[in-house]
Structures are given as structure tokens and as C-alpha cells.
Short mmCIF file of C-alpha atoms and ligand atoms in Angstrom, two decimals:
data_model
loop_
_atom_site.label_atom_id
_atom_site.label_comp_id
_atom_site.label_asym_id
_atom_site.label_seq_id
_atom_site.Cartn_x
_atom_site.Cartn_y
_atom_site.Cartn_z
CA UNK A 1321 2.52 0.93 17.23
CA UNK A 1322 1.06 -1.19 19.92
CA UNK A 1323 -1.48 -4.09 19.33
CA UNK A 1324 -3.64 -5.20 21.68
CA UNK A 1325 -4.02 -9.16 21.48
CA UNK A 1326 -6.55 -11.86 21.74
CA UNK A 1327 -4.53 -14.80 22.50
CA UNK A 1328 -7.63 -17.35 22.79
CA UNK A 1329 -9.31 -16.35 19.59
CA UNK A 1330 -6.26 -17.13 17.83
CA UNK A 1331 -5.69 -20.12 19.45
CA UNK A 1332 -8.81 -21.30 18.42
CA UNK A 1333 -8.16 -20.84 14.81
CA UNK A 1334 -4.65 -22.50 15.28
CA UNK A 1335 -6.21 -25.23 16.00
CA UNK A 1336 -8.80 -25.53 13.45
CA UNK A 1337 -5.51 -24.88 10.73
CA UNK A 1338 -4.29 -28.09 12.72
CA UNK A 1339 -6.95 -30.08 11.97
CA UNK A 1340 -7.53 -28.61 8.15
CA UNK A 1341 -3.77 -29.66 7.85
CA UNK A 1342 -5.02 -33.09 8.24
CA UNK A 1343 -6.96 -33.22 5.24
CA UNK A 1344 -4.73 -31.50 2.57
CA UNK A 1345 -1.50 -32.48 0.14
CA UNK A 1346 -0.87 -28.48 0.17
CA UNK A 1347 -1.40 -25.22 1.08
CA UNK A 1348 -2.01 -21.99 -0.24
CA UNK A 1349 -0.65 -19.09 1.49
CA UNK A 1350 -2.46 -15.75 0.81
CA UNK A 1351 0.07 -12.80 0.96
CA UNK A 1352 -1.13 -9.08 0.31
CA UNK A 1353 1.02 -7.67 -2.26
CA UNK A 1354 1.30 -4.27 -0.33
CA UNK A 1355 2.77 -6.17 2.56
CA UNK A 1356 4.23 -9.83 1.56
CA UNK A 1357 6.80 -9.48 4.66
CA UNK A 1358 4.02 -8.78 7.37
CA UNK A 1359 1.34 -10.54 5.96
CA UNK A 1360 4.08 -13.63 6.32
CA UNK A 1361 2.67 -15.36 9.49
CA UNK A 1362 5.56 -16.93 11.24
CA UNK A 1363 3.17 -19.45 12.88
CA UNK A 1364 1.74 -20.90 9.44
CA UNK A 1365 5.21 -21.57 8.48
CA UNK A 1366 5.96 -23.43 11.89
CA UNK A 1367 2.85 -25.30 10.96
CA UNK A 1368 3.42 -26.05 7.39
CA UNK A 1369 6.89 -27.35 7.28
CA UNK A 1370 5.78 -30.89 6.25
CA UNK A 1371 3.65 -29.48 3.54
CA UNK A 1372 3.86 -28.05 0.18
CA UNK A 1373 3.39 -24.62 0.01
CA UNK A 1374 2.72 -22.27 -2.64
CA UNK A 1375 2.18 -18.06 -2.13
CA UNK A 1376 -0.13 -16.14 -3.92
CA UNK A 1377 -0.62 -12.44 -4.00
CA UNK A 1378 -3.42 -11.09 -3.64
CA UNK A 1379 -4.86 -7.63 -3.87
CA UNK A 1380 -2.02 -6.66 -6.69
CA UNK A 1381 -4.28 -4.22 -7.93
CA UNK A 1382 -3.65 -2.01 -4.78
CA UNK A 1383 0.07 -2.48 -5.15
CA UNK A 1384 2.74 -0.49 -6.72
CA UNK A 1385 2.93 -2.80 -9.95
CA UNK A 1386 7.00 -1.70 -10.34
CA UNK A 1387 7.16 -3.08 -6.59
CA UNK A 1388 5.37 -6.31 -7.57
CA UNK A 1389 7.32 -7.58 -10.13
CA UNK A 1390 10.23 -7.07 -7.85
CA UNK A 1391 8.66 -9.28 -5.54
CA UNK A 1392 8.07 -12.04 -8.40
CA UNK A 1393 11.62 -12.00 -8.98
CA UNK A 1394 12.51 -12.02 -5.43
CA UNK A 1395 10.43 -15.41 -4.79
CA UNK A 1396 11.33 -16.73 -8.08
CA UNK A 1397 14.95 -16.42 -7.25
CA UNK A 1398 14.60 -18.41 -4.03
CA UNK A 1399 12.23 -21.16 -6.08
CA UNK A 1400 9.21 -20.70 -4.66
CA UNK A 1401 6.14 -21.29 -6.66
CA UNK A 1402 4.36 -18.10 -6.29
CA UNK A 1403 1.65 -16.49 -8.57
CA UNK A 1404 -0.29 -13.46 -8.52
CA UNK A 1405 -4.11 -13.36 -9.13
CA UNK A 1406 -6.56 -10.41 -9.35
CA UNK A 1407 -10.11 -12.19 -8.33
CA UNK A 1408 -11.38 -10.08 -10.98
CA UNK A 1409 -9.46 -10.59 -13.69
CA UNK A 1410 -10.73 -14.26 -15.58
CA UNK A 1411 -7.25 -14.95 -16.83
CA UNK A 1412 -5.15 -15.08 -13.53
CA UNK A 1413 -7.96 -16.69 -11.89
CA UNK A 1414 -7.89 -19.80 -14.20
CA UNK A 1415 -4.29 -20.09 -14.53
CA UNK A 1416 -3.57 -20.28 -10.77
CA UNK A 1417 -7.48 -22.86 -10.87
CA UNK A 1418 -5.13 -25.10 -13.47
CA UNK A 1419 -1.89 -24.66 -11.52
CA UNK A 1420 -3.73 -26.40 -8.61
CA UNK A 1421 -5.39 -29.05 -10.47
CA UNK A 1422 -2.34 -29.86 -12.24
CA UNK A 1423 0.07 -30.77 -9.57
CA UNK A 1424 0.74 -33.93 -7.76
CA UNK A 1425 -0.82 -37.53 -8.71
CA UNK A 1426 -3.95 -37.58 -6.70
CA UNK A 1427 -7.25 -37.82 -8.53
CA UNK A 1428 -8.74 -35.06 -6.54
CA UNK A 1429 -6.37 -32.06 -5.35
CA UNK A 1430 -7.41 -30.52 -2.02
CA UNK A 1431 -5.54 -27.69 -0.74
CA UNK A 1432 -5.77 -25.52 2.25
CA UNK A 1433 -5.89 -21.78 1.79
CA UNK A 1434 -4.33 -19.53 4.39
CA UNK A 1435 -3.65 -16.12 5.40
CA UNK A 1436 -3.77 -13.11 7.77
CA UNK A 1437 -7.36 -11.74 8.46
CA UNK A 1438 -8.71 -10.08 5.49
CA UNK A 1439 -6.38 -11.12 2.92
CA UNK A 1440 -8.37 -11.85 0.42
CA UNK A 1441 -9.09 -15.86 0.97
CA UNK A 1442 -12.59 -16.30 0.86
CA UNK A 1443 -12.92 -14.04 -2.16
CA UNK A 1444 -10.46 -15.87 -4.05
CA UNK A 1445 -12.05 -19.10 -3.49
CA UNK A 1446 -14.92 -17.47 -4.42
CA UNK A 1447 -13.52 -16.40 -7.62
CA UNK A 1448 -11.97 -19.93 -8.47
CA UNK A 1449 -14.87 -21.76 -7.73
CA UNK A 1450 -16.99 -19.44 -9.59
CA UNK A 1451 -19.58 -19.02 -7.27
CA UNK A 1452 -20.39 -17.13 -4.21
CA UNK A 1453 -20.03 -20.08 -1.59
CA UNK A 1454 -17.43 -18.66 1.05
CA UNK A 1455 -18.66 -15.27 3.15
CA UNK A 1456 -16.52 -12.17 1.80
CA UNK A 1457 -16.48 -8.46 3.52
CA UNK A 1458 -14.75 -5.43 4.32
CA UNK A 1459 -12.86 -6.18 7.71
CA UNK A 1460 -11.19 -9.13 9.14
CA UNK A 1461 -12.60 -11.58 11.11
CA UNK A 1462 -15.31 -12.61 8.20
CA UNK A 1463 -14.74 -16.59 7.98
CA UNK A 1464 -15.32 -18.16 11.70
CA UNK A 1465 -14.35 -21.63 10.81
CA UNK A 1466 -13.00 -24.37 8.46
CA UNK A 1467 -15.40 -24.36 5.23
CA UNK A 1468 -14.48 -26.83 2.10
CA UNK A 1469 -15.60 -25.48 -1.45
CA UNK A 1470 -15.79 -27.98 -4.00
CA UNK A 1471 -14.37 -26.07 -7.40
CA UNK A 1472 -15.23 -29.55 -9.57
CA UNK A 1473 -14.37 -32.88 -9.59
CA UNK A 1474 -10.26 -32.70 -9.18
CA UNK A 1475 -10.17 -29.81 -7.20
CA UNK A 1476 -11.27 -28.69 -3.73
CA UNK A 1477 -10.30 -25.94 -1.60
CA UNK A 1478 -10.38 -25.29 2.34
CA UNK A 1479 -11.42 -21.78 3.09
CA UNK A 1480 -10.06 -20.79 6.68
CA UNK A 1481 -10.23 -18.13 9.43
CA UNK A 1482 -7.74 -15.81 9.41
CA UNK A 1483 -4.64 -16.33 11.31
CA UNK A 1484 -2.53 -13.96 12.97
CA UNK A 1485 0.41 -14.76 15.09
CA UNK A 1486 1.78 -12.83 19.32
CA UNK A 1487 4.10 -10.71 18.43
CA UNK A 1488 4.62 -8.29 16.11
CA UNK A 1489 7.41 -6.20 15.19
CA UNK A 1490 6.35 -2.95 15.29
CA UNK A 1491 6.50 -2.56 11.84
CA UNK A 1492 4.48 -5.70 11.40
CA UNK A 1493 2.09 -4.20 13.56
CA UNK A 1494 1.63 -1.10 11.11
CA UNK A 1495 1.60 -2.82 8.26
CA UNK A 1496 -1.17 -4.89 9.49
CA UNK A 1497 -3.29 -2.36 10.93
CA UNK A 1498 -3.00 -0.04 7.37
CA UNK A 1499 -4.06 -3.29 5.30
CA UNK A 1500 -7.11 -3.88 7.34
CA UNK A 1501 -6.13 -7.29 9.17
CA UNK A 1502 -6.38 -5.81 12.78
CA UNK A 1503 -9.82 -4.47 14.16
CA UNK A 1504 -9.91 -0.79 14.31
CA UNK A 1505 -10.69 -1.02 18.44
CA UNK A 1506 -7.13 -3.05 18.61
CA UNK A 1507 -4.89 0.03 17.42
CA UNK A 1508 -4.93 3.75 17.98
CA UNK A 1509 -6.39 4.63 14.88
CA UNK A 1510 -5.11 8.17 14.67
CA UNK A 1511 -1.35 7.24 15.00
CA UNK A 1512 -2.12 4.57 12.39
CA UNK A 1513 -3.26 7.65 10.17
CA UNK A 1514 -0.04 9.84 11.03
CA UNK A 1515 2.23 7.05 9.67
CA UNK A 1516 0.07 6.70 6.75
CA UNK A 1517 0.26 10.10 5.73
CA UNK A 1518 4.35 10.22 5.82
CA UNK A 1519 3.98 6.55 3.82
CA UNK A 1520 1.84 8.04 1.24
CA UNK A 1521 3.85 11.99 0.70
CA UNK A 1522 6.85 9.63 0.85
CA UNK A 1523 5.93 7.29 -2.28
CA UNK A 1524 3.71 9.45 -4.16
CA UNK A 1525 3.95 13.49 -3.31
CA UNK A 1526 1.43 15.29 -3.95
CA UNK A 1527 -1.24 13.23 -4.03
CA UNK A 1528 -2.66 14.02 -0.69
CA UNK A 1529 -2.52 17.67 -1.83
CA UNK A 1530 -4.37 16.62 -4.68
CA UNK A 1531 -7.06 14.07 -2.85
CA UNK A 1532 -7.95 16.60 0.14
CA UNK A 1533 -6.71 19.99 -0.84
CA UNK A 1534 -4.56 20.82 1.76
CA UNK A 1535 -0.81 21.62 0.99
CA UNK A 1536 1.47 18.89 2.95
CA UNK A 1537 3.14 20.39 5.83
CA UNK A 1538 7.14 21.13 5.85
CA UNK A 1539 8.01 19.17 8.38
CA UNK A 1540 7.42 15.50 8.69
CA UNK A 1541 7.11 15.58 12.85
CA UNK A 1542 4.33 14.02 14.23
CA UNK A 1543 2.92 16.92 16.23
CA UNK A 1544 2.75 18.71 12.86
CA UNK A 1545 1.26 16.10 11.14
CA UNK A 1546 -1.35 15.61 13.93
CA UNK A 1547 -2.31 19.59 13.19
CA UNK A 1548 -1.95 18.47 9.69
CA UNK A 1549 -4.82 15.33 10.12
CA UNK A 1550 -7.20 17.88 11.89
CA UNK A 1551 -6.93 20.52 8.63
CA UNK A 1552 -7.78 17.95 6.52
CA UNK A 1553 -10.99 17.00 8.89
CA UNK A 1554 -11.95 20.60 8.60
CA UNK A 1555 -11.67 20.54 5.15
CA UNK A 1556 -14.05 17.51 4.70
CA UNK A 1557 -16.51 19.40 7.45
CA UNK A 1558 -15.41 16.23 10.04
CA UNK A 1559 -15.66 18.75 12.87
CA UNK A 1560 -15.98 18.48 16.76
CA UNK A 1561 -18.28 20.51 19.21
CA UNK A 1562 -15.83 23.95 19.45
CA UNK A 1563 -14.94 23.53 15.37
CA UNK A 1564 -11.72 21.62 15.81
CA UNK A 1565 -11.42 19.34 13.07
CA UNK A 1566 -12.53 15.81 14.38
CA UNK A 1567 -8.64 13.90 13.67
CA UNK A 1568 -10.32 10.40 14.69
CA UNK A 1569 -13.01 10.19 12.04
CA UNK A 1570 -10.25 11.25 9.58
CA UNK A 1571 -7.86 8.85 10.42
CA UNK A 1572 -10.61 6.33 9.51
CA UNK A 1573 -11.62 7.90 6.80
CA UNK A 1574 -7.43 7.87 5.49
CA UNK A 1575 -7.13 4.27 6.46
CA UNK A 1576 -10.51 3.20 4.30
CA UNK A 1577 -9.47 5.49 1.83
CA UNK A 1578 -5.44 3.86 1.41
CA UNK A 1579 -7.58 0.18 1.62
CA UNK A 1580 -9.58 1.13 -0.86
CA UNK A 1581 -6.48 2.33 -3.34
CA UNK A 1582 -7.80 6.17 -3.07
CA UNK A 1583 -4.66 7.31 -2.50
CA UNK A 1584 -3.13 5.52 -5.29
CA UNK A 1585 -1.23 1.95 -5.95
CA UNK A 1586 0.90 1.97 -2.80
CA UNK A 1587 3.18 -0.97 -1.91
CA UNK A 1588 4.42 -0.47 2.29
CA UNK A 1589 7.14 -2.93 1.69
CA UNK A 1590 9.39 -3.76 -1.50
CA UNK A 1591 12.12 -6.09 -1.48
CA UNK A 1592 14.64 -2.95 -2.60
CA UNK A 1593 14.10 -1.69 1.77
N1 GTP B 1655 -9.04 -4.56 -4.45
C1 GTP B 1655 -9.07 -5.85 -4.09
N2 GTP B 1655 -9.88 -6.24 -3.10
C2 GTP B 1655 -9.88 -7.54 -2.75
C3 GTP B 1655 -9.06 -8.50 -3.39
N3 GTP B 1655 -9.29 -9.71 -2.81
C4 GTP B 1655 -10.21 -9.48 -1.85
N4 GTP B 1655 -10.57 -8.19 -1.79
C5 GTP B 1655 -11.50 -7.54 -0.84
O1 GTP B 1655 -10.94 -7.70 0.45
C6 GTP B 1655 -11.95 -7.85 1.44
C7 GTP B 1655 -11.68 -9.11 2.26
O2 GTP B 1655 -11.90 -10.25 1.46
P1 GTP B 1655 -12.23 -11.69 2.09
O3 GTP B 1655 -12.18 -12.64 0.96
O4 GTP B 1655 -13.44 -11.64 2.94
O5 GTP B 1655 -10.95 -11.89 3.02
P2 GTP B 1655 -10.60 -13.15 3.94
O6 GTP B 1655 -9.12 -13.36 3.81
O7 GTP B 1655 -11.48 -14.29 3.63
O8 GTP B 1655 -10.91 -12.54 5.39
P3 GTP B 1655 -11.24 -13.31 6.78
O9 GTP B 1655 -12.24 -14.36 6.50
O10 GTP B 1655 -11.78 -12.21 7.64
O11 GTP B 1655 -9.94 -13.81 7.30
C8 GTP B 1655 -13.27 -7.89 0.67
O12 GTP B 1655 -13.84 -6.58 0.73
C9 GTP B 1655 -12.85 -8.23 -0.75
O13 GTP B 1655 -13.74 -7.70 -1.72
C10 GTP B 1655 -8.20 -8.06 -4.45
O14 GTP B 1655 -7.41 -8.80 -5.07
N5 GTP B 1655 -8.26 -6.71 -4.75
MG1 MG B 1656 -12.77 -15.28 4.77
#
């Protein structure tokens, strides 16, 4: 998978983490529990290394739950506080809100909260400060700069752009793409959607069968898989000038779909691999 990169964007969001830094005992780092290697940004930790840190999960409900509580051991066992909140579940909301407020001697806590684009931030502090201050949506990119949210008297959070770091590994570079923290223009969308589909028959057979009503293919070979993509556009009526099935809007469609949790609670990375 190749990425095609914005240096200066990021760099401008760097900076504004920089000066955020500044103004907080600790920071939050936002990890999607589908993807807590790739969604680790190697440049937050350069930047953070005088700082507290604490790692949240987000978007658990998407996850493969089995795979999750691996990964709470995993962090556990290395002693790193780490929690896991659902923004719409009350209970995991207010014990990470109390978590926060608890720690350290200050009279008012502020912390930073970071995290690839589309993590899950903004929403979160939404959630914790129970109100809808910070600007949510669908794709990355969402939050443009540094925006404090005042949760009450002892507590106050930093709601940040996303951050994303140069290089990938390719993997990384999947990963990304599949969650939704890379624009659709960045990556080729359709080889995106050919990985997916081996992902998904991998962890859960079957349930593309069962979502789209086409049988899965024998072979796992991308040229069949590609013939594979463009069935399944037929079947949905996604269909170019000619009547070949129209594989682009599919692999959109399968990307939405996996971000979404259509195709079931599917975890890319576990710490098993
Ligand atoms: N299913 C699910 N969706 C979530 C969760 N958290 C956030 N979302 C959704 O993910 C999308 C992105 O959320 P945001 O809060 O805007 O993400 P962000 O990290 O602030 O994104 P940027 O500002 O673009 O960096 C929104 O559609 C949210 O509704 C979660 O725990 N589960
Ligand atoms: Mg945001």
C-alpha cells in the first residue's frame, strides 16, 4: 500500500501539539482498538517523553472483544495505565472522567488528548464533558486546531487535530487507510478493498457470503479477488456503462461498511500476530 503524504499539513499540527504540550501535566493518547499498533504514532511518543501518558481505546465496540482483552493484558503487563471507553456507554465514560480528575495534586487537571485522524478524540471529549462542544464526523481531518473543553471545575481537556506521522510501514499504511484515518484520494481505494476482503474471510468466514450473497472465491489471489469485488458490485446493481460491475464504488462501499462494524467486530491487529 502506498500513501501519498502531506508533509506541511502535518507539520502544522506538530506544532500546535508543541505548543498544547505547554499547557498540560498529561496526555491522553487515543488508540483504536482494531489497530492499537498503527494507530501508535511514533512522533507523539518522541514528543511526549517528558510527560505522563495514559492510552485509551477507543471504538472497542468495533473490535473483536476476545482480541481486546488481550490487549488489556498486554499493556497491563508492561504497566501502562490504559482504559477502554465506549462514548456511549455512561459507565466507562465516568470512570475514565474520575480517573483523570483523580490523579496528580493540582487543583485543576488539564490533559491533552491525542491521536491519529479520526480516532475518536473529539467525540470522547464530547462524551466526558457531556456536551456537544468539540466538532465530531465521519472522516479525518474534522478538528483544525487546538480547542480546550472545560468538563468542570478540576478537569479540562485539550481537543487536538489529528496527527499522523512520514512513514509508514506498509502495514501501517493499511491499517490506517481501513480505519478511516487517511483520506480516501490518498490511497487506491480498490486495493484497500482487496486486502479487506482476505482480512475479513480470514477472521470471520462466511460472513461476506452472508452480507452480499456471493460465495467467496477459492483462491485468495488478488486478480481473483479483483473479479471477486466486481461480482459483488453487480450484485448491489453498482454497475459501469457496458454492465461491468463498478469495483471502485464497492471498494468504498466495503471500507464504510468494515468502519461502520457491518462486517462484524473485526480487530486487524492482536497482540497473539
Ligand atoms: N462505533 C464507534 N464510533 C466512534 C467511537 N468514537 C468515535 N466514533 C465515531 O468516529 C468518527 C470520528 O470521531 P471524531 O471524534 O470526530 O474523531 P477525531 O479523532 O476527533 O477526528 P479528527 O478531529 O478528524 O482528528 C465519528 O463518526 C464518531 O461518531 C466509538 O467508540 N465507537
Ligand atoms: Mg476531532
Amino acid at each position: 500500500m502506498q500513501v501519498q503524504w502531506f508533509p506541511g499539513h502535518m507539520a502544522k499540527t506538530l506544532r500546535q501539539l508543541r505548543e498544547g504540550l505547554k499547557l498540560v501535566e498529561a496526555v491522553v493518547e487515543l488508540r483504536d482498538a482494531r489497530a492499537p499498533l498503527s494507530t501508535a504514532n511514533p512522533e507523539v511518543d518522541k514528543l511526549t517523553q517528558q510527560k505522563e501518558r495514559l492510552v485509551v481505546f477507543t471504538k472497542a465496540d468495533l473490535a473483536d472483544p476476545q482480541v481486546t482483552e488481550d490487549w488489556a493484558e498486554y499493556f497491563s503487563a508492561q504497566g501502562i495505565p490504559f482504559y477502554t471507553v465506549d462514548p456511549r456507554a455512561k459507565a466507562s465514560v465516568k470512570a475514565l472522567a474520575e480517573f483523570l480528575a483523580s490523579r496528580g495534586k493540582r487543583a485543576v487537571k488539564r490533559y491533552m488528548i491525542v491521536g491519529v485522524p479520526n480516532v475518536g478524540k473529539s467525540t470522547l471529549i464530547n462524551a466526558i464533558g457531556r456536551r456537544s462542544s468539540a466538532k465530531t464526523g465521519d472522516r479525518p481531518g474534522v478538528t483544525r486546531g487546538l480547542q480546550w473543553v472545560r468538563v468542570n471545575e478540576h478537569l479540562e481537556l485539550l481537543d487536538t487535530p489529528g496527527l499522523l506521522w512520514r512513514k509508514f510501514t506498509p502495514e501501517a499504511a493499511l491499517h490506517l487507510s481501513l480505519i478511516g484515518s487517511i483520506d480516501e484520494q490518498r490511497f487506491d481505494v480498490e486495493e484497500a478493498a482487496l486486502h479487506l476482503l482476505r482480512i475479513v474471510e480470514g477472521k470471520r468466514p462466511g460472513s461476506l457470503k452472508e452480507r452480499y450473497g456471493v460465495d467467496y472465491p477459492a483462491s485468495n489471489e488478488f486478480p481473483i479477488l479483483y473479479d471477486y469485488l466486481g461480482e459483488l458490485a453487480r450484485k448491489r446493481g453498482y454497475l459501469r456503462s457496458g454492465g461491468a460491475g463498478d469495483t471502485e464504488k464497492m471498494a468504498q462501499t466495503l471500507l464504510r461498511e468494515f468502519q461502520r462494524g457491518k462486517l462484524g467486530r473485526i480487530s486487524l491487529e492482536s497482540p497473539r500476530d
